[in-house]
Coordinates of C-alpha atoms (C1' of nucleotides) in Angstrom, one line a residue:
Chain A
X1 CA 16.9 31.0 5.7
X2 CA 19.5 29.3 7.7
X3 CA 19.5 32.7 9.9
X4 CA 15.9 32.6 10.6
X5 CA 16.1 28.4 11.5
X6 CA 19.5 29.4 13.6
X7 CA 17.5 31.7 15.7
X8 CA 14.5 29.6 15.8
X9 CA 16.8 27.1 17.5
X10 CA 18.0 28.9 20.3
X11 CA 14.8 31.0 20.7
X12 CA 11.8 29.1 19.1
X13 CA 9.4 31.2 21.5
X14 CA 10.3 34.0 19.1
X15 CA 8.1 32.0 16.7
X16 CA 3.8 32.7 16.9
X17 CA 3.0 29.9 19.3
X18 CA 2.0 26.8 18.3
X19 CA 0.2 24.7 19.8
X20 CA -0.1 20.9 19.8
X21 CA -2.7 18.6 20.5
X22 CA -4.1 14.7 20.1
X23 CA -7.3 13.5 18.9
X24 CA -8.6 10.5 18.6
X25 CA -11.0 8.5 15.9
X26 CA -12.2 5.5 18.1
X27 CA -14.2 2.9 16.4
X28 CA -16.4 0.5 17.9
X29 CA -19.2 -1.8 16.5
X30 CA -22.3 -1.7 18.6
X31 CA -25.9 -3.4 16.8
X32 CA -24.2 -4.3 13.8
X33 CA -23.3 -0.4 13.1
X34 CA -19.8 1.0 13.3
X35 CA -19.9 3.8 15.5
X36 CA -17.4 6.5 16.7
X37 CA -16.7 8.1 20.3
X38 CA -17.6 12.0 20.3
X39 CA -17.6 14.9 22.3
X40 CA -20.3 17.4 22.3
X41 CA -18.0 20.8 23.1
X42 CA -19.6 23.0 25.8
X43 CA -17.6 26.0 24.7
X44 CA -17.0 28.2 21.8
X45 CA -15.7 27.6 18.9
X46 CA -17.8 25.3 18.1
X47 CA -20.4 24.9 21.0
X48 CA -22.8 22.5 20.9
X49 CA -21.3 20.6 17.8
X50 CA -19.9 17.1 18.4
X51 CA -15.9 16.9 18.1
X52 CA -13.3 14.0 18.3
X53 CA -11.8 13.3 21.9
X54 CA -8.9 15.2 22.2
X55 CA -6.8 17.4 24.2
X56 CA -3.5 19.3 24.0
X57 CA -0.4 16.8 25.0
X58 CA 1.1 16.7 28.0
X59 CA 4.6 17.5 29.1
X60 CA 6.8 14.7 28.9
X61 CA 4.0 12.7 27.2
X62 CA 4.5 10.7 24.4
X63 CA 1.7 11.2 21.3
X64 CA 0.7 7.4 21.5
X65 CA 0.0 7.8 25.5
X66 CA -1.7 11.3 25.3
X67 CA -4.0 9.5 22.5
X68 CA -4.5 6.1 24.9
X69 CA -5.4 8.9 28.1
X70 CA -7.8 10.7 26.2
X71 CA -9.8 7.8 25.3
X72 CA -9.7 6.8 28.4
X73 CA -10.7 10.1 30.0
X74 CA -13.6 9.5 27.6
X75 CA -14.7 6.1 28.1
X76 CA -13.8 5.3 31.5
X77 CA -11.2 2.6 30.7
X78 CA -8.7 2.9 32.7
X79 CA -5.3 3.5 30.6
X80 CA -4.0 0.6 31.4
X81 CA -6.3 -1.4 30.7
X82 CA -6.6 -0.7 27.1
X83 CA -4.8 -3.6 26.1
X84 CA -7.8 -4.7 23.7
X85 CA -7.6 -1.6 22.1
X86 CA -5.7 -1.1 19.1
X87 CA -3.6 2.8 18.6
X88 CA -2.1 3.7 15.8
X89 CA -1.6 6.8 14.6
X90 CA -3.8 8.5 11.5
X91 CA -2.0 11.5 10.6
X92 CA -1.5 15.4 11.7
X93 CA -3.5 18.1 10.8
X94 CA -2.4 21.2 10.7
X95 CA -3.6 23.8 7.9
X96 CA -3.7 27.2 9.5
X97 CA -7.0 28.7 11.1
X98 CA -8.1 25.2 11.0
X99 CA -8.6 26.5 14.6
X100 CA -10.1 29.8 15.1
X101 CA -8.2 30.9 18.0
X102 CA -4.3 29.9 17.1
X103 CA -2.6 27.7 15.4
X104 CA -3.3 24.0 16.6
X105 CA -1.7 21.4 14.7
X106 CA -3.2 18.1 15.8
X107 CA -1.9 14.7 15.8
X108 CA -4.5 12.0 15.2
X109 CA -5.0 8.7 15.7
X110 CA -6.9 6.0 15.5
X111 CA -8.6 3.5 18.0
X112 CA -9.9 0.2 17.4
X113 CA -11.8 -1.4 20.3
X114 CA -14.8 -4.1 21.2
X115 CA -17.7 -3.1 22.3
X116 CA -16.6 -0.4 25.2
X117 CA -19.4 0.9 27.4
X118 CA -20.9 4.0 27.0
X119 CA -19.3 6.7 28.1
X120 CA -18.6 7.2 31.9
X121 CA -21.0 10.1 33.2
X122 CA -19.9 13.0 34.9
X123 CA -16.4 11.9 33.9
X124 CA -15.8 14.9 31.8
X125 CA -18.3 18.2 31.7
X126 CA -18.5 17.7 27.8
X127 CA -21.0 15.3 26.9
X128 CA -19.6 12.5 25.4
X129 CA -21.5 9.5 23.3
X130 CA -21.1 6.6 20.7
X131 CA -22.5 8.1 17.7
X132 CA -23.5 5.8 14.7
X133 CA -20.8 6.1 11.9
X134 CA -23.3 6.3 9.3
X135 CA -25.7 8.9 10.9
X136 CA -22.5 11.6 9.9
X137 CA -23.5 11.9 6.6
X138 CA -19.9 10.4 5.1
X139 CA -19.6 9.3 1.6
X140 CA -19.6 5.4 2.5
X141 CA -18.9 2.4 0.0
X142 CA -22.2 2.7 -1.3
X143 CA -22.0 6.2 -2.4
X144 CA -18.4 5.2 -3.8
X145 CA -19.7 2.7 -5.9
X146 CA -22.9 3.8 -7.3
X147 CA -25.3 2.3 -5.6
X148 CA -28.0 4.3 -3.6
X149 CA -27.3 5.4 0.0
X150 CA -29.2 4.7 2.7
X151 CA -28.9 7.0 5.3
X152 CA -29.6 5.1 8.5
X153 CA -31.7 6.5 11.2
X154 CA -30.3 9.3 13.6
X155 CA -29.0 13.0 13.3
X156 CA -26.6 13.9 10.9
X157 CA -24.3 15.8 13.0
X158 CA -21.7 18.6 11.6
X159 CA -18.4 17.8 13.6
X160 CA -16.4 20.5 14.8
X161 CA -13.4 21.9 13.0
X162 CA -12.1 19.3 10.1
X163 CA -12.7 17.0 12.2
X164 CA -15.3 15.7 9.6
X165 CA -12.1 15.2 7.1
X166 CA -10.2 13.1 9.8
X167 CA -12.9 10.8 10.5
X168 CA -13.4 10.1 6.8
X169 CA -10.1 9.2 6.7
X170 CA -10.0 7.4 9.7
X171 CA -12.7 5.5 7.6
X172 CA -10.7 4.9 4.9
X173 CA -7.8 3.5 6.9
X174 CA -10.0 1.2 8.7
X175 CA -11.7 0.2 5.9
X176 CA -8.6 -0.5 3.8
X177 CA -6.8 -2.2 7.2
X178 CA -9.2 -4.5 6.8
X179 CA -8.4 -6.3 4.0
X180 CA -3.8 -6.8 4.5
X181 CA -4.2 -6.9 8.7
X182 CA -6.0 -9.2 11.0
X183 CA -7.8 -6.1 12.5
X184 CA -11.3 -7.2 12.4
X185 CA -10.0 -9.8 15.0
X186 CA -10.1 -5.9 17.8
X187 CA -13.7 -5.3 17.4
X188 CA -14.8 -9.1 18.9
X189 CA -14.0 -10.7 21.5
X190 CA -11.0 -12.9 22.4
X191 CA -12.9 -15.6 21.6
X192 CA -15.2 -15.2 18.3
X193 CA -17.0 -17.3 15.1
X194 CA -16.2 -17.0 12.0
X195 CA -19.7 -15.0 11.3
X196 CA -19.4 -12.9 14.0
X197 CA -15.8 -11.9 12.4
X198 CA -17.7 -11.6 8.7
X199 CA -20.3 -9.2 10.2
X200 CA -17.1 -6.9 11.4
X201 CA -15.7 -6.8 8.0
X202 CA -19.4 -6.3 6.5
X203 CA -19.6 -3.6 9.2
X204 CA -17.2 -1.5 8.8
X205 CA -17.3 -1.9 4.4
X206 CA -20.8 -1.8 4.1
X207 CA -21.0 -4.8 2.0
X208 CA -22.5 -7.7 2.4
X209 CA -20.2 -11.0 1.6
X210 CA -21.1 -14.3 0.7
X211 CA -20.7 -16.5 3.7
X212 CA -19.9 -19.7 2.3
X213 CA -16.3 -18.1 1.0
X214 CA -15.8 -15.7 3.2
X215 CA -15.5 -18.7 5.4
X216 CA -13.6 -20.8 3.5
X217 CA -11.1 -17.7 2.8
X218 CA -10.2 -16.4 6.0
X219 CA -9.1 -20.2 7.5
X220 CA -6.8 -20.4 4.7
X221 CA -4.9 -17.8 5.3
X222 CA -2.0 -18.7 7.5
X223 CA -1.5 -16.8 11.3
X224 CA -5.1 -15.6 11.0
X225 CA -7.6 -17.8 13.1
X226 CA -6.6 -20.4 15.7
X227 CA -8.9 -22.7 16.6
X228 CA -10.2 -22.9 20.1
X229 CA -11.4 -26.5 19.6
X230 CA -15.1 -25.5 21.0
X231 CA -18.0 -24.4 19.8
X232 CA -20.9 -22.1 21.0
X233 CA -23.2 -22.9 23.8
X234 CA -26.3 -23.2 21.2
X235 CA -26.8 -22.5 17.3
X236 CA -27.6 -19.3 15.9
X237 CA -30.5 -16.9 17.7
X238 CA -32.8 -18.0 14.4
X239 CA -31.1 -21.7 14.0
X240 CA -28.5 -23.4 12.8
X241 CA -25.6 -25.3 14.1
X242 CA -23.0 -24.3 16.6
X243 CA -20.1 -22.1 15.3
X244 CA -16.8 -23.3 16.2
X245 CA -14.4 -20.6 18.1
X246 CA -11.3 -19.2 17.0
X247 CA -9.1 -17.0 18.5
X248 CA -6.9 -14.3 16.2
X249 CA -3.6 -16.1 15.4
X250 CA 0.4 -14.5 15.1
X251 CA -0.1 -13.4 12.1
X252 CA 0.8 -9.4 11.7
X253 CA -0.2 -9.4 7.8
X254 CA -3.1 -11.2 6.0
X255 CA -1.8 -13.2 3.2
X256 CA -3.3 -13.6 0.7
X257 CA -4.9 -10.3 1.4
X258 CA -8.6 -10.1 1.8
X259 CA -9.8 -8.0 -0.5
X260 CA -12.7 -5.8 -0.7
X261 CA -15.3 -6.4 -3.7
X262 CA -15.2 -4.8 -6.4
X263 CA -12.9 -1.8 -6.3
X264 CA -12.4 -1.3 -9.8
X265 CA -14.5 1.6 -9.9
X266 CA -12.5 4.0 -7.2
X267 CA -9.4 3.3 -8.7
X268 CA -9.0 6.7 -11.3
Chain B
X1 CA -9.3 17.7 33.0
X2 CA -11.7 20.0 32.3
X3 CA -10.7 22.8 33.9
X4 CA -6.8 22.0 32.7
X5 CA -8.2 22.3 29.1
X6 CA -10.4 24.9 29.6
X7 CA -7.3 27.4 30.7
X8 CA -5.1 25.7 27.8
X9 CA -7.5 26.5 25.6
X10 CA -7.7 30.4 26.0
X11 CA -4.1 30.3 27.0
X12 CA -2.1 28.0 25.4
X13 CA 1.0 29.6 26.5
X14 CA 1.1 28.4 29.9
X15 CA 2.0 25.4 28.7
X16 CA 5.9 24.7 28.5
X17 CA 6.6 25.5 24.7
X18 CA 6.2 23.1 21.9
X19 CA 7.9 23.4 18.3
X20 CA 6.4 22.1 15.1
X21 CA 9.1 21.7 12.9
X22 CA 8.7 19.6 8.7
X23 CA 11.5 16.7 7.5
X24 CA 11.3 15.5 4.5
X25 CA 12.2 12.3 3.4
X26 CA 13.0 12.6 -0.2
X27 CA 13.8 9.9 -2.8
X28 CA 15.6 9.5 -5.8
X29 CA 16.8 7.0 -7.7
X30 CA 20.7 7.9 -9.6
X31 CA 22.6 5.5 -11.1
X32 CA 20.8 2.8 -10.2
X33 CA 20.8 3.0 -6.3
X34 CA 18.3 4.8 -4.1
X35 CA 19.4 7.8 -2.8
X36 CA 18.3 9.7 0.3
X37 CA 18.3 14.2 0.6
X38 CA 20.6 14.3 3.6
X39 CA 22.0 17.7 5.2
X40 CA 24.9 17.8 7.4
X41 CA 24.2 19.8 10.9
X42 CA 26.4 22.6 11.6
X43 CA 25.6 23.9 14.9
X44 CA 25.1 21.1 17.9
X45 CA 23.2 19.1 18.7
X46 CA 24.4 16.5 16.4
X47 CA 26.5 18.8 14.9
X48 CA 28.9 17.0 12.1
X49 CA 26.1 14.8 11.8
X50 CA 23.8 14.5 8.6
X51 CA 19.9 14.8 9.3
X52 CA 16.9 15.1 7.4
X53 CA 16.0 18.5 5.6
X54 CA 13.3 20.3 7.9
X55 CA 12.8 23.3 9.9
X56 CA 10.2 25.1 12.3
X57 CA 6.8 25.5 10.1
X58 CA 6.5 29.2 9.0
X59 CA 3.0 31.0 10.4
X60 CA 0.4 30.6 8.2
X61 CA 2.0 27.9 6.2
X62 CA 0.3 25.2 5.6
X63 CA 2.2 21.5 6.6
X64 CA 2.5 20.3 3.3
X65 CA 3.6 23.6 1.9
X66 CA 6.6 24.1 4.4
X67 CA 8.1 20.3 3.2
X68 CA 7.7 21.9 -0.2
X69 CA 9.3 25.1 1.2
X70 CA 11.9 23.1 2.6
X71 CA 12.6 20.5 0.0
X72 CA 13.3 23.6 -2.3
X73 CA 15.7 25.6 -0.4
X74 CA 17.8 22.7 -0.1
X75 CA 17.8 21.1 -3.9
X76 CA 17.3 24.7 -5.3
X77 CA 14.4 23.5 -7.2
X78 CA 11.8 26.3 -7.3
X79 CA 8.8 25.6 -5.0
X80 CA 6.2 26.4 -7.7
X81 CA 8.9 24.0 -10.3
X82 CA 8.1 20.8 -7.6
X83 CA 5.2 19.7 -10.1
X84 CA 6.6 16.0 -10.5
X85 CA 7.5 15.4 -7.2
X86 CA 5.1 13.5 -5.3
X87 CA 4.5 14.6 -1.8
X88 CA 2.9 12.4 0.8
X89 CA 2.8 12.6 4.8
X90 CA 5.0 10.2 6.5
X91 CA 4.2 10.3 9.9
X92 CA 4.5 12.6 13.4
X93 CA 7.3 12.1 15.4
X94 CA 7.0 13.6 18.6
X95 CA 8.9 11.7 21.4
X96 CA 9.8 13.7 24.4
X97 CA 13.5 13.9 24.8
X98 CA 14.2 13.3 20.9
X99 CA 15.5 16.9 20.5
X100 CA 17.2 18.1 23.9
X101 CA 16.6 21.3 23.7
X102 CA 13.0 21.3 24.1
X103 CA 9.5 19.4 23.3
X104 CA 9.9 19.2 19.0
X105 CA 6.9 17.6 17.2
X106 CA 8.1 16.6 14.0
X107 CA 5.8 16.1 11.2
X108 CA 7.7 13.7 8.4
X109 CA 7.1 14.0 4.9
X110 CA 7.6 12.0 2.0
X111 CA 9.0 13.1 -1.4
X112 CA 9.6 10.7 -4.7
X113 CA 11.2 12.7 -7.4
X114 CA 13.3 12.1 -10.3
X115 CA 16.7 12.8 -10.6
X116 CA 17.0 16.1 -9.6
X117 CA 20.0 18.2 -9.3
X118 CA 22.6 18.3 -6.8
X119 CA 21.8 20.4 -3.7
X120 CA 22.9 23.9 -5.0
X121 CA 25.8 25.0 -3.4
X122 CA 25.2 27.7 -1.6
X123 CA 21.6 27.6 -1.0
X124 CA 22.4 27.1 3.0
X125 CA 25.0 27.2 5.1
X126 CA 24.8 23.7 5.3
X127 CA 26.5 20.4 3.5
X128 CA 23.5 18.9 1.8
X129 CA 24.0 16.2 -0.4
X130 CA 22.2 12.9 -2.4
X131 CA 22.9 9.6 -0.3
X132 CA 22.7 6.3 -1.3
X133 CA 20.2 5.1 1.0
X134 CA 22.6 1.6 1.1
X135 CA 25.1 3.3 2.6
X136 CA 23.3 3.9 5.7
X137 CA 22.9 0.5 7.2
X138 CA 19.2 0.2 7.2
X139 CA 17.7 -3.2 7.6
X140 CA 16.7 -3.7 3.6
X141 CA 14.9 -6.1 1.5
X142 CA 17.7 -8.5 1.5
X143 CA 18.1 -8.6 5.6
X144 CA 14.0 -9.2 6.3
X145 CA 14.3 -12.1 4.2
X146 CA 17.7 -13.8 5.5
X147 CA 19.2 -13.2 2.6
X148 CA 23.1 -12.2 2.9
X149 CA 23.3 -8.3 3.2
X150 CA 25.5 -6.7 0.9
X151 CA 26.5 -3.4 2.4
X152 CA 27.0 -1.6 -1.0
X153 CA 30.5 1.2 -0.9
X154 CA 30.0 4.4 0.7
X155 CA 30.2 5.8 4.4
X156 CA 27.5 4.1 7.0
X157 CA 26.0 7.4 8.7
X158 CA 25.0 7.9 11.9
X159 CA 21.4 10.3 11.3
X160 CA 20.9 13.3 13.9
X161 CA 18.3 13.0 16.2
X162 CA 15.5 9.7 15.6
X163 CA 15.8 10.3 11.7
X164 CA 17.3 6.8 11.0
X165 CA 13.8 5.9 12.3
X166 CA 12.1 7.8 10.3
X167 CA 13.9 7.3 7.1
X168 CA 13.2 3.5 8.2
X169 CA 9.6 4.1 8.2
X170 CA 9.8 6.3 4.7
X171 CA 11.2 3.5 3.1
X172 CA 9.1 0.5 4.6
X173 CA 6.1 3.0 3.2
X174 CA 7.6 3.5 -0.2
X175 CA 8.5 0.2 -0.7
X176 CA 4.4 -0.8 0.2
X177 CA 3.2 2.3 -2.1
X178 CA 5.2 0.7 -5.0
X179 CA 3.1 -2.2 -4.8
X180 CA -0.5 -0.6 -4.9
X181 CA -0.3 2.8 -6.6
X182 CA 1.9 4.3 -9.8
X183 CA 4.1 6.1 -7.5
X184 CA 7.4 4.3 -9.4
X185 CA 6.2 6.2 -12.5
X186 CA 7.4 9.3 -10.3
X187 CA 11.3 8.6 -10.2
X188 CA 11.6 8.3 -13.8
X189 CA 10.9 10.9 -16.7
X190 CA 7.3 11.6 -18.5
X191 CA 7.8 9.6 -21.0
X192 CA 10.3 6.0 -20.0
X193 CA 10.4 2.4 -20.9
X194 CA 8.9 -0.5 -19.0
X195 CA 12.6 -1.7 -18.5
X196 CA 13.5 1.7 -16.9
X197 CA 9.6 1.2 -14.9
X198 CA 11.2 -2.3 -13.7
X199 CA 14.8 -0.8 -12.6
X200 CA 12.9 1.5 -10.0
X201 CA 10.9 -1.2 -8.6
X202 CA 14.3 -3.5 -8.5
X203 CA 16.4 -0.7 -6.8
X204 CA 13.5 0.1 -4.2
X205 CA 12.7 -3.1 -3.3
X206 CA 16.6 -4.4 -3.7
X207 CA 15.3 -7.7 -5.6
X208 CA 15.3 -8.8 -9.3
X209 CA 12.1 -9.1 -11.0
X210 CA 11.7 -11.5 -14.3
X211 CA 11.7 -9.0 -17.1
X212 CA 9.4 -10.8 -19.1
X213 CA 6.5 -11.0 -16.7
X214 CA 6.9 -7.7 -15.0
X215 CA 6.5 -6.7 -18.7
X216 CA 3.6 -8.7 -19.5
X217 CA 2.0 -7.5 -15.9
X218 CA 2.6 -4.1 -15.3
X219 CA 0.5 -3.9 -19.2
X220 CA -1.9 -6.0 -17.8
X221 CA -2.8 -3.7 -15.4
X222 CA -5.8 -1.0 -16.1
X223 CA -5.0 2.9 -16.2
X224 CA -1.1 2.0 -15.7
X225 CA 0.7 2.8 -18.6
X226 CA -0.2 4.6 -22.0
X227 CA 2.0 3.7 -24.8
X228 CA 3.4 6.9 -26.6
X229 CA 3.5 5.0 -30.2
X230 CA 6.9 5.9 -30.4
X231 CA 10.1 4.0 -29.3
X232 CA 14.2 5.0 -27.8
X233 CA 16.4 6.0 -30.8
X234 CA 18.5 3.2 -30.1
X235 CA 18.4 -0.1 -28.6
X236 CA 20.0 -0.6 -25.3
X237 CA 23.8 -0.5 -24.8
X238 CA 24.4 -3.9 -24.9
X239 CA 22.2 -4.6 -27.9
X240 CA 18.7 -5.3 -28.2
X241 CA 16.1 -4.0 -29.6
X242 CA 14.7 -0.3 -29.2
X243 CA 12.0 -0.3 -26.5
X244 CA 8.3 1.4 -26.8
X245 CA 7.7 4.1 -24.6
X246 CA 4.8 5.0 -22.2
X247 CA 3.7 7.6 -20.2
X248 CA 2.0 7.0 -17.1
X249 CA -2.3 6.9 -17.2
X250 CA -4.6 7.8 -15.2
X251 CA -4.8 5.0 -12.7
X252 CA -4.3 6.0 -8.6
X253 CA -4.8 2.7 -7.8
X254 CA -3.1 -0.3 -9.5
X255 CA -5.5 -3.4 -9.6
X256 CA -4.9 -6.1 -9.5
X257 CA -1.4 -4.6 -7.2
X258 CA 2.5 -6.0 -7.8
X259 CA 3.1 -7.6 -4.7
X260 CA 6.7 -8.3 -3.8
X261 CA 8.1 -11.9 -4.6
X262 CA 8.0 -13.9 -1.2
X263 CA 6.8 -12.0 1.9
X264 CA 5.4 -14.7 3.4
X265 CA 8.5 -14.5 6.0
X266 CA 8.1 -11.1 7.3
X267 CA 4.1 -11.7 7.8
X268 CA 4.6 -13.0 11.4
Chain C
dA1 C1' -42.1 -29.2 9.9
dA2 C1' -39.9 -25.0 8.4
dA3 C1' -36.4 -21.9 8.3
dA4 C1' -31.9 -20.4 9.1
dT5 C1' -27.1 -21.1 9.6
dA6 C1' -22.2 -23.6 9.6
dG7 C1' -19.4 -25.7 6.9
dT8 C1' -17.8 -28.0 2.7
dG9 C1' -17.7 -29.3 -2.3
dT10 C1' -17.4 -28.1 -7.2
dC11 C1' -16.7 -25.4 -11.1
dT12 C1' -15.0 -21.3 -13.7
dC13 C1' -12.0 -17.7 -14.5
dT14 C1' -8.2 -14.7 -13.4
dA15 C1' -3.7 -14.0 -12.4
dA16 C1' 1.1 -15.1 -10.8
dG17 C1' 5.3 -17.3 -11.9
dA18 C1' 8.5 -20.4 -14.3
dC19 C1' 10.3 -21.0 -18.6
dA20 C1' 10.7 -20.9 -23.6
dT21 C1' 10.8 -18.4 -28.0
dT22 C1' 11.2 -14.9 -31.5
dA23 C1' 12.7 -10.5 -33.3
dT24 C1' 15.7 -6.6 -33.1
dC25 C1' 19.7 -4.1 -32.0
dA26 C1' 24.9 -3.0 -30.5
dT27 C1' 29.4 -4.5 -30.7
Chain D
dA1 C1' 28.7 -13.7 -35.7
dT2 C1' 27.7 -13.0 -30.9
dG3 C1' 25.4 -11.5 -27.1
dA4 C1' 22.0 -8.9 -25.0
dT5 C1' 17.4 -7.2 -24.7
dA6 C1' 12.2 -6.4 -25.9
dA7 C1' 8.2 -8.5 -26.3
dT8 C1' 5.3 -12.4 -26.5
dG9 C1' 3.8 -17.4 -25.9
dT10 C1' 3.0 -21.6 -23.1
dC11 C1' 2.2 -24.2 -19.1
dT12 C1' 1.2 -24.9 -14.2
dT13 C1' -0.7 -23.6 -10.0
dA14 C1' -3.0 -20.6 -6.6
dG15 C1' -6.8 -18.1 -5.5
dA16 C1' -11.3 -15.5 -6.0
dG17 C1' -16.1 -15.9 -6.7
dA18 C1' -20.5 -18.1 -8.0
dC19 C1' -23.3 -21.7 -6.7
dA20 C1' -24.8 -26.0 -4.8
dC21 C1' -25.3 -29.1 -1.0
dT22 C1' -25.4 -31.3 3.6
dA23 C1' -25.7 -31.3 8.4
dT24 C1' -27.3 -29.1 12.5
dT25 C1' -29.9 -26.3 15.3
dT26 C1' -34.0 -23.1 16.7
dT27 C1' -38.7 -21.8 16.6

DNA sequence: AAAATAGTGTCTCTAAGACATTATCAT
DNA sequence: ATGATAATGTCTTAGAGACACTATTTT
């Protein structure tokens, strides 16, 4: 073997090329439904079906930055002005003939953001959309616990290549995010209630939680919320009193952690 | 961009090259210290210098099949014989500049194994060797919580390339996985005590746990452990009585977790 | 007035951690 | 005998969850 790597060193065109490329799983909550940034591809493999945001990476281009300029490319944010927007990266795909035409191993990460606006027309010939997370046809918490889907309105869409795969996990990372980092705190605004923050986290687990401790649970965990000292301009849209703000605190970890309910059952 | 990607995608190879090479991280624990799969580099760069096990991905090889492929040539387990070895993605490494001889992608994976042999002599060209992970200087357990580091005997190596990082990040994510799933059950035999269970846990995490309610929890938790009905031959080598062995369930997921003792410090 | 919501109080149960205790084994 | 260890028991405290309740606001 050390032959073959010892060559490959000098001379790793003498390899089958590989090729190398970034796509990206951005969340967003829009109406109370988590929904994900796609790509309709306008050429084969794959026409027609809706893809992740991706692209091959750049010369000189570190992963995280090719994944930040493709969602810009996509949503007309400027790069730099993602600063809302939480990266990270998911994990690399690379089983052979995941791609039909060569071998593409792809580095995927995930994306985080408030409400962004729809994306930017004519700023890429693909057609590009916020699609509703649970119009995809993905087992979702209620499927993992029993209790009877509801698919919600809208298309279920077949996404391109395993790209299906790396949104479900993308899912799961969010979804498990949740509970040991203050990540809800990315898909509101800087300044936020504390039911506007339970509806992320009801969102994005598709569970509802009771409101009285949900409350009374996130305040006590250190770092998490500060409080702005204010409170909304008027009560709820149906009544009630006026929410006090908070913005996110310092806190990296949630501590106590805020667990989801009732996992017992997806643990074997 | 369109156009860019359009070419790219039906000829890749007018981009500058990229490589796709698999490290592995691999674990084990011997005699009582946590111990790292280390190769030394022959040729430059970092020649003289120990790195992780990895190498170009073969065509047609699937990701986690070539750290497989790898982790076997270099302990001289068979491939096929890796059965109790856990094997997890770590993460994609692909800084420009971190190999200089070209644009390297590294895909890191993750190995926990018990005590395997040492690296068969022979099997490459190269030094490979078990190294206690202590000897290398990391920032550990002890350091995050301003405790006083004890730098335990043995050379402090400088790792080829960014693989001090990544060995960083492989044990920041073993140390987390300890807590959550059964994955400790993997550096010790089929069947072991919960005292042997505990040592893994105290070597990983570099902290002492109280014997009597790591016993009294790790039992507590469902789908952890199955007792065997039988016990050790003899007590332990300072007397006591014989233990009761277990074997480890069926549990993926431990619930409620072992968190580690006092990490309220490294939440901020 | 009626309904909805923000925020707090109370109670129960689980679990973590500190510590003690008993039984068993090696030297 | 002595010391070490396995396994269990006890007590205190923190936290999760269910539920009730008050105050405030909108329609």
């Amino acid at each position: 073997m050390t032959e073959e790597e010892f060559l490959a060193t000098y001379d790793p065109r003498a390899y089958p090329p590989v090729a190398v490329t970034v796509d990206v799983v951005a969340f967003t909550i829009r109406d109370g439904r988590l929904h994900l940034l796609l790509v309709r591809r306008a050429a084969p493999p794959h026409a027609g079906h809706w893809a992740l945001p991706g692209g091959f990476v750049h010369p000189d281009e570190d992963l995280p930055t090719g994944a930040g300029r493709e969602l810009a490319e996509e949503t007309g944010v400027q790069a730099g002005a993602l600063g809302r927007v939480h990266l990270e990266q998911l994990g690399t795909y690379g089983a052979p003939g995941r791609d039909p035409r060569m071998r593409v191993v792809s580095v995927a990460y995930l994306a985080f953001a408030p409400d962004l606006p729809d994306p930017a027309a004519g700023s890429d010939a693909d057609e590009a959309a916020w699609v509703a997370v649970d119009s995809l046809g993905l087992p979702d918490a209620a499927t993992l616990t029993g209790r009877p889907v509801q698919q919600r309105p809208g298309t279920t869409r077949k996404l391109a290549f395993d790209h299906t795969r790396i949104v479900a996990d993308g899912l799961d990372r969010a979804r498990s995010k949740l509970e040991y980092t203050p990540l809800a705190t990315r898909f509101v605004g800087p300044e936020f209630t504390i039911a506007e923050l339970r509806a992320v986290y009801e969102t994005v687990w598709g569970d509802t939680l009771h409101a009285g401790n949900f409350h009374r649970k996130v305040l006590s965990v250190p770092g998490f919320l500060d409080s702005v000292g204010a409170t909304t301009d008027r009560g709820g849209a149906r009544g009630g009193p006026r929410a006090r703000l908070y913005r996110a605190g310092d806190a990296r970890l949630l501590h106590p952690a805020l667990l989801r309910p009732s996992r017992e059952e997806a643990v074997r």
